[in-house]
Amino acid sequence: MTQIDKSKPVLVTGATGYVAGWLVKRLLDEGLTVHAAVRDPENKKKIAHLDDLAANSKGQIKYFKADLLDQGSYAEAMEGCELVYHTASPFTTNYKNPKKELIDPAVKGTANVLEQANKTKSVKRVVVTSSCAAIYTDATDTRKAPGGILTEDVWNTTASLDHQPYSYSKTLAEQKAWEINKAQEQWDLVTINPSLVMGPALNAQSATSESMSLLKQLGDGTMKAGVPNLGMGLVDVRDVADAHLAAGFTPAAQGRYITSAHNTNFLELAKALLPKYGSKYPIPKKALPKWLLTIVGPLINKSITRQFIKKNVNISWKADNSKIKKDLGIKFRPIQETMEDAFEAMLEQGVIRRK
Ligand code: NAP
């Protein structure tokens, strides 16, 4: 049982991120002081939305310069914090060297932040933003899971440097987190494991998340001809923020939490946009056939390999989200609301031109 004192500051690593933005908002609205660790506090474009949130809340924000690969750089930001949220980690399929660009920041970065927690006597709890990617790589992994459903007991054993390296980075990073946690007794660890996160970005213009890139492609005509019918989970970014908040402040929170609202597929996400936006924007309406994808997929994006297509297209995905509902009381938004609000935020912030 870990009780966090709300008068103490709370650290959020990667505060400029898409997911972190909503977490920072929730913390500020609670009146907390947020220590926002960012790579470049001078980059006003990246932090303007956080300044706005702070100005319109009861809380306070203080920025600290830190980099996952710079040993010891989180020391100042962590000072005096009882609660640490470690969200920073690259989420992209646009990489040249997966070891350098994905694995190292995820794994060495997690070690950097958590070893700093060992040295910072105030820290009582660390919440790591892991992922369902640390549970599975391909939709076919669902079939191999006990009872045909992914649970918190399942670990990803199939990702590698050559196959879905982002999933590999999240798996190795979460394993590193548990290893460091188990070697000490000062702080407890809770992980939030979201499936694909969608919903409105607070920073759509400066967002680097793959979530935003996928959403943009659904609306700007890139995927007009159709989408791969990929089995996957979906969760709203605002529900992910609620999950982080509850994981931090619920004394009995423990272990991993699958944070996924819906067992769905990529085509359903596109279809949710059709009633409101389908007449004005080139939203995809159908699935691309598997044979066609096998030919064009690898040319469109290097992560759409033949192996990926074989193991994900037209294959259903299923995860059990009962633990987070029961332990942390999380309620999830419907797909329609998540997708429409996500698209509206893209239009409002000018990422997709309003017609
Ligand atoms: P994002 O917007 O790209 O956020 C990533 C954050 O990590 C950014 O703040 C980025 O800082 C920071 N970062 C990257 N490399 C860094 C480094 N070397 N040093 C310090 N900070 C670094 O992506 P997101 O979708 O919000 O992802 C946030 C977390 O959620 C990640 O751990 C991701 O794996 C996890 N997650 C995301 C999803 C999803 O669907 N979006 C699903 C499951 C889990 P800069 O702004 O300086 O680049």
Coordinates of C-alpha atoms and ligand atoms in Angstrom, one line a residue:
M1 CA 0.0 0.0 0.0
T2 CA 1.6 3.2 -1.1
Q3 CA 0.1 6.6 -0.2
I4 CA 1.3 9.5 -2.3
D5 CA 1.4 13.0 -0.7
K6 CA -0.4 15.4 -3.2
S7 CA 1.5 18.4 -1.8
K8 CA 4.7 16.9 -3.2
P9 CA 5.7 17.5 -6.9
V10 CA 5.2 14.7 -9.4
L11 CA 7.7 13.9 -12.2
V12 CA 6.5 13.3 -15.8
T13 CA 9.2 12.2 -18.2
G14 CA 8.6 13.0 -21.9
A15 CA 6.0 15.6 -20.9
T16 CA 5.9 17.0 -24.5
G17 CA 4.4 13.7 -25.7
Y18 CA 0.8 13.0 -27.0
V19 CA -0.1 10.7 -24.1
A20 CA 1.8 12.7 -21.5
G21 CA -0.1 15.9 -22.5
W22 CA -3.4 14.6 -21.1
L23 CA -1.6 13.1 -18.0
V24 CA -0.1 16.5 -17.3
K25 CA -3.5 18.1 -17.7
R26 CA -5.1 15.7 -15.2
L27 CA -2.3 16.3 -12.7
L28 CA -2.6 20.1 -13.0
D29 CA -6.4 20.0 -12.7
E30 CA -5.9 18.1 -9.4
G31 CA -3.8 21.1 -8.3
L32 CA -0.5 19.3 -8.3
T33 CA 2.9 20.6 -9.1
V34 CA 4.3 18.9 -12.2
H35 CA 8.0 18.5 -12.8
A36 CA 8.0 18.2 -16.6
A37 CA 11.2 16.6 -17.9
V38 CA 11.7 17.5 -21.5
R39 CA 14.6 17.4 -24.0
D40 CA 14.5 21.0 -24.8
P41 CA 12.7 23.4 -22.4
E42 CA 13.7 26.3 -24.8
N43 CA 11.6 24.9 -27.6
K44 CA 8.4 27.0 -27.0
K45 CA 6.5 25.3 -29.8
K46 CA 6.8 22.0 -28.0
I47 CA 5.7 23.2 -24.6
A48 CA 3.1 26.0 -25.4
H49 CA 0.2 23.7 -24.9
L50 CA 1.5 22.7 -21.4
D51 CA 1.9 26.3 -20.4
D52 CA -1.7 26.9 -21.5
L53 CA -2.9 23.9 -19.4
A54 CA -1.0 25.2 -16.3
A55 CA -2.4 28.8 -16.8
N56 CA -5.9 27.4 -16.8
S57 CA -5.6 25.0 -13.8
K58 CA -5.0 25.0 -10.1
G59 CA -1.6 23.4 -10.5
Q60 CA 1.9 24.5 -11.4
I61 CA 4.4 23.3 -14.0
K62 CA 8.2 23.5 -13.8
Y63 CA 10.4 22.4 -16.7
F64 CA 13.7 20.4 -16.4
K65 CA 16.1 19.5 -19.2
A66 CA 16.7 15.8 -19.4
D67 CA 17.5 13.1 -22.1
L68 CA 16.9 9.4 -21.8
L69 CA 20.5 8.7 -23.0
D70 CA 22.1 11.2 -20.7
Q71 CA 23.0 9.4 -17.5
G72 CA 21.9 11.2 -14.4
S73 CA 20.0 13.9 -16.3
Y74 CA 16.7 13.3 -14.4
A75 CA 18.2 13.9 -10.9
E76 CA 17.1 17.5 -10.5
A77 CA 13.6 16.9 -12.0
M78 CA 13.1 13.9 -9.6
E79 CA 14.2 15.7 -6.4
G80 CA 11.4 15.8 -3.8
C81 CA 9.0 13.7 -5.9
E82 CA 7.2 10.7 -4.3
L83 CA 5.6 9.8 -7.6
V84 CA 7.4 9.4 -11.0
Y85 CA 5.6 8.8 -14.3
H86 CA 8.0 7.5 -16.9
T87 CA 6.3 8.0 -20.3
A88 CA 9.2 9.0 -22.5
S89 CA 10.1 6.5 -25.2
P90 CA 10.1 6.8 -29.0
F91 CA 6.9 5.6 -30.8
T92 CA 7.5 5.6 -34.5
T93 CA 7.8 3.3 -37.5
N94 CA 10.0 5.9 -39.2
Y95 CA 13.5 4.8 -38.2
K96 CA 16.7 3.8 -40.0
N97 CA 18.6 2.1 -37.1
P98 CA 16.1 0.4 -34.8
K99 CA 18.8 -0.4 -32.1
K100 CA 19.9 3.2 -31.9
E101 CA 16.6 5.0 -32.4
L102 CA 14.1 2.6 -30.6
I103 CA 15.8 0.0 -28.3
D104 CA 18.5 2.2 -26.7
P105 CA 16.3 5.1 -25.7
A106 CA 13.6 2.7 -24.4
V107 CA 15.8 0.4 -22.4
K108 CA 18.8 2.6 -21.4
G109 CA 16.3 5.4 -20.8
T110 CA 14.2 3.2 -18.4
A111 CA 17.3 2.2 -16.6
N112 CA 18.4 5.8 -16.4
V113 CA 15.1 7.0 -14.9
L114 CA 14.6 4.0 -12.5
E115 CA 18.2 4.0 -11.3
Q116 CA 17.7 7.7 -10.5
A117 CA 14.7 6.6 -8.4
N118 CA 17.0 4.4 -6.4
K119 CA 19.2 7.4 -5.6
T120 CA 16.2 9.7 -4.8
K121 CA 15.0 8.9 -1.3
S122 CA 11.7 10.7 -1.7
V123 CA 10.4 8.3 -4.5
K124 CA 7.7 5.9 -3.3
R125 CA 6.1 4.8 -6.6
V126 CA 7.1 4.7 -10.3
V127 CA 4.4 4.3 -13.0
V128 CA 5.9 3.2 -16.3
T129 CA 4.0 3.7 -19.6
S130 CA 4.6 0.4 -21.1
S131 CA 2.3 -1.0 -23.9
C132 CA 0.3 -3.9 -25.1
A133 CA 3.3 -4.2 -27.4
A134 CA 5.1 -5.7 -24.4
I135 CA 2.4 -8.4 -24.3
Y136 CA 2.2 -9.3 -28.0
T137 CA 3.7 -8.6 -31.4
D138 CA 1.2 -9.9 -33.9
A139 CA -2.5 -10.5 -33.7
T140 CA -1.7 -14.2 -34.2
D141 CA -0.1 -14.1 -30.7
T142 CA -3.7 -13.8 -29.3
R143 CA -4.4 -17.3 -30.5
K144 CA -1.4 -18.7 -28.7
A145 CA -2.4 -17.0 -25.4
P146 CA -4.2 -19.2 -22.8
G147 CA -7.9 -19.2 -23.6
G148 CA -7.2 -17.2 -26.8
I149 CA -7.1 -13.9 -25.0
L150 CA -4.2 -11.6 -23.9
T151 CA -3.9 -11.0 -20.2
E152 CA -1.3 -9.3 -17.9
D153 CA 0.3 -12.7 -17.4
V154 CA 1.4 -12.8 -21.1
W155 CA 4.7 -11.5 -22.3
N156 CA 5.8 -10.7 -25.8
T157 CA 8.3 -13.4 -26.9
T158 CA 8.1 -12.9 -30.6
A159 CA 9.3 -9.4 -31.4
S160 CA 13.0 -8.8 -32.4
L161 CA 15.3 -6.2 -33.9
D162 CA 14.1 -7.4 -37.3
H163 CA 10.4 -8.0 -36.6
Q164 CA 8.4 -5.1 -35.0
P165 CA 11.4 -3.5 -33.2
Y166 CA 9.1 -1.0 -31.5
S167 CA 7.3 -3.9 -29.8
Y168 CA 10.8 -5.3 -28.9
S169 CA 11.8 -1.9 -27.4
K170 CA 8.7 -1.8 -25.2
T171 CA 9.2 -5.5 -24.1
L172 CA 12.8 -5.1 -23.2
A173 CA 12.1 -1.7 -21.4
E174 CA 9.3 -3.1 -19.3
Q175 CA 11.5 -6.2 -18.4
K176 CA 14.3 -3.8 -17.4
A177 CA 11.8 -1.9 -15.2
W178 CA 10.7 -5.0 -13.3
E179 CA 14.3 -6.1 -12.9
I180 CA 15.3 -2.8 -11.3
N181 CA 12.2 -2.7 -9.2
K182 CA 12.7 -6.2 -7.8
A183 CA 16.3 -5.4 -6.8
Q184 CA 15.2 -2.8 -4.2
E185 CA 12.5 -2.1 -1.7
Q186 CA 12.1 1.7 -1.6
W187 CA 9.5 2.2 -4.4
D188 CA 6.8 0.1 -6.0
L189 CA 6.2 -0.2 -9.7
V190 CA 3.0 -0.1 -11.7
T191 CA 2.8 -0.4 -15.5
I192 CA 0.1 0.9 -17.8
N193 CA 0.0 -1.1 -20.9
P194 CA -2.2 0.7 -23.5
S195 CA -3.2 -0.7 -26.9
L196 CA -3.2 1.8 -29.8
V197 CA -4.0 5.2 -28.3
M198 CA -6.3 7.6 -30.3
G199 CA -8.3 10.6 -29.3
P200 CA -7.7 14.4 -29.4
A201 CA -4.1 15.6 -29.3
L202 CA -3.4 18.7 -27.2
N203 CA -0.3 19.2 -29.4
A204 CA -1.4 18.0 -32.8
Q205 CA 1.0 20.4 -34.6
S206 CA 4.1 19.2 -32.8
A207 CA 3.1 15.6 -32.1
T208 CA 5.7 12.9 -33.0
S209 CA 3.5 9.9 -31.9
E210 CA 2.8 7.2 -34.5
S211 CA -0.9 7.5 -33.3
M212 CA -1.0 11.0 -34.9
S213 CA 0.7 9.9 -38.0
L214 CA -1.9 7.1 -38.5
L215 CA -4.8 9.4 -37.8
K216 CA -3.5 12.0 -40.3
Q217 CA -3.1 9.3 -43.0
L218 CA -6.7 8.2 -42.4
G219 CA -7.9 11.8 -43.2
D220 CA -5.5 13.2 -45.7
G221 CA -6.1 10.8 -48.6
T222 CA -2.9 8.7 -48.1
M223 CA -5.1 5.6 -47.3
K224 CA -8.0 6.5 -49.6
A225 CA -7.8 3.3 -51.5
G226 CA -8.3 1.2 -48.4
V227 CA -6.6 0.1 -45.2
P228 CA -5.2 -3.2 -44.0
N229 CA -7.8 -5.0 -41.9
L230 CA -5.4 -5.4 -38.9
G231 CA -6.7 -6.9 -35.6
M232 CA -5.8 -4.6 -32.8
G233 CA -6.9 -2.9 -29.6
L234 CA -7.9 0.8 -29.2
V235 CA -8.1 3.1 -26.2
D236 CA -8.8 6.8 -25.8
V237 CA -5.9 9.1 -24.8
R238 CA -8.1 10.7 -22.0
D239 CA -8.8 7.2 -20.6
V240 CA -5.1 6.4 -20.7
A241 CA -4.5 9.6 -18.7
D242 CA -7.1 8.6 -16.1
A243 CA -5.5 5.2 -15.9
H244 CA -2.1 6.8 -15.1
L245 CA -3.6 9.1 -12.5
A246 CA -5.4 6.1 -10.8
A247 CA -2.2 4.0 -11.0
G248 CA -0.3 6.7 -9.3
F249 CA -2.7 7.5 -6.5
T250 CA -4.5 4.3 -5.7
P251 CA -2.6 2.8 -2.8
A252 CA -3.3 -0.8 -3.7
A253 CA -2.5 -0.5 -7.4
Q254 CA -0.1 -3.2 -8.4
G255 CA 1.6 -4.9 -11.3
R256 CA 0.7 -4.5 -15.0
Y257 CA -2.6 -3.1 -16.3
I258 CA -3.8 -3.8 -19.8
T259 CA -5.3 -0.4 -20.8
S260 CA -7.4 -1.2 -23.9
A261 CA -11.0 -0.3 -24.4
H262 CA -12.0 -2.3 -27.5
N263 CA -11.0 -5.4 -29.3
T264 CA -11.2 -4.1 -32.8
N265 CA -9.4 -3.6 -36.1
F266 CA -7.9 -0.8 -38.2
L267 CA -10.8 -0.8 -40.7
E268 CA -13.3 -0.2 -37.9
L269 CA -11.3 2.9 -36.8
A270 CA -11.6 4.3 -40.3
K271 CA -15.3 3.5 -40.5
A272 CA -16.0 5.3 -37.3
L273 CA -15.0 8.5 -39.0
L274 CA -17.4 8.0 -42.0
P275 CA -20.7 9.2 -40.6
K276 CA -19.4 12.6 -39.6
Y277 CA -16.5 13.2 -42.0
G278 CA -16.9 10.7 -44.9
S279 CA -18.6 13.1 -47.3
K280 CA -16.0 15.8 -47.1
Y281 CA -12.7 13.9 -46.5
P282 CA -11.0 11.0 -48.3
I283 CA -11.6 8.5 -45.4
P284 CA -10.9 4.9 -46.4
K285 CA -14.1 2.9 -46.7
K286 CA -12.8 -0.6 -47.3
A287 CA -10.1 -3.1 -46.5
L288 CA -7.3 -3.7 -49.0
P289 CA -7.1 -7.4 -50.0
K290 CA -4.3 -9.4 -48.4
W291 CA -2.8 -10.3 -51.8
L292 CA -2.5 -6.7 -52.8
L293 CA -1.0 -5.7 -49.5
T294 CA 1.6 -8.4 -49.8
I295 CA 2.8 -6.7 -53.0
V296 CA 2.4 -3.0 -52.0
G297 CA 2.7 -3.1 -48.2
P298 CA 6.6 -3.2 -48.0
L299 CA 6.7 -0.3 -50.5
I300 CA 4.4 1.9 -48.4
N301 CA 6.1 1.4 -45.0
K302 CA 9.0 -0.8 -44.1
S303 CA 7.1 -2.1 -41.0
I304 CA 4.4 -3.6 -43.3
T305 CA 6.5 -6.7 -44.1
R306 CA 5.1 -9.9 -45.7
Q307 CA 5.5 -11.6 -42.3
F308 CA 3.6 -8.7 -40.6
I309 CA 0.8 -9.0 -43.1
K310 CA 0.6 -12.7 -42.7
K311 CA 0.3 -12.5 -39.0
N312 CA -2.0 -9.5 -38.6
V313 CA -4.3 -9.0 -41.6
N314 CA -7.8 -10.4 -41.2
I315 CA -6.8 -11.8 -37.8
S316 CA -8.8 -10.9 -34.7
W317 CA -7.2 -9.5 -31.6
K318 CA -8.5 -9.9 -28.1
A319 CA -7.3 -8.6 -24.7
D320 CA -8.9 -8.8 -21.2
N321 CA -9.3 -5.4 -19.7
S322 CA -11.1 -6.5 -16.5
K323 CA -8.2 -5.9 -14.1
I324 CA -8.0 -2.1 -14.7
K325 CA -11.8 -1.8 -14.5
K326 CA -11.9 -3.7 -11.2
D327 CA -8.8 -2.4 -9.4
L328 CA -8.7 1.2 -10.7
G329 CA -12.3 1.8 -11.7
I330 CA -11.5 2.9 -15.2
K331 CA -14.4 3.3 -17.7
F332 CA -13.7 3.5 -21.4
R333 CA -15.1 5.8 -24.1
P334 CA -16.8 4.3 -27.2
I335 CA -14.8 4.1 -30.4
Q336 CA -17.0 6.7 -32.2
E337 CA -16.3 9.4 -29.6
T338 CA -12.6 8.7 -29.6
M339 CA -12.2 8.8 -33.4
E340 CA -14.4 11.8 -34.0
D341 CA -12.8 13.9 -31.2
A342 CA -9.4 12.8 -32.5
F343 CA -10.2 14.0 -36.0
E344 CA -11.9 17.2 -34.9
A345 CA -8.7 18.1 -32.9
M346 CA -6.6 17.6 -36.1
L347 CA -9.0 19.9 -38.0
E348 CA -9.1 22.5 -35.2
Q349 CA -5.3 22.6 -35.0
G350 CA -4.9 22.8 -38.8
V351 CA -3.0 19.5 -39.3
I352 CA -5.7 18.5 -41.8
R353 CA -7.3 21.5 -43.6
R354 CA -11.0 22.0 -42.8
K355 CA -13.3 21.7 -45.8
Ligands
NAP1 P1 5.1 10.8 -28.5 O1 4.1 11.8 -28.5 O2 6.1 10.6 -29.6 O3 5.9 10.9 -27.1 C1 7.2 10.4 -26.9 C2 7.9 11.2 -25.8 O4 9.2 10.6 -25.6 C3 8.2 12.6 -26.3 O5 7.9 13.5 -25.2 C4 9.7 12.6 -26.6 O6 10.3 13.9 -26.4 C5 10.2 11.6 -25.6 N1 11.5 11.1 -26.0 C6 11.8 10.4 -27.1 N2 13.1 10.1 -27.1 C7 13.6 10.8 -26.0 C8 15.0 10.9 -25.4 N3 16.0 10.4 -26.0 N4 15.1 11.6 -24.3 C9 14.0 12.2 -23.7 N5 12.8 12.1 -24.1 C10 12.6 11.4 -25.3 O7 4.5 9.3 -28.3 P2 3.3 8.8 -27.4 O8 2.3 8.1 -28.3 O9 2.7 9.9 -26.6 O10 4.0 7.8 -26.5 C11 4.3 8.0 -25.1 C12 4.5 6.7 -24.4 O11 3.3 5.9 -24.5 C13 5.6 5.9 -24.9 O12 6.2 5.2 -23.9 C14 4.9 4.9 -25.8 O13 5.6 3.7 -26.0 C15 3.6 4.6 -25.0 N6 2.5 4.1 -25.7 C16 1.9 4.8 -26.8 C17 0.9 4.2 -27.4 C18 0.2 4.9 -28.6 O14 -0.6 4.3 -29.3 N7 0.4 6.2 -28.8 C19 0.4 2.9 -27.1 C20 1.0 2.2 -26.0 C21 2.0 2.8 -25.4 P3 10.5 15.0 -27.6 O15 9.2 15.7 -27.6 O16 11.6 15.8 -27.1 O17 10.7 14.2 -28.8

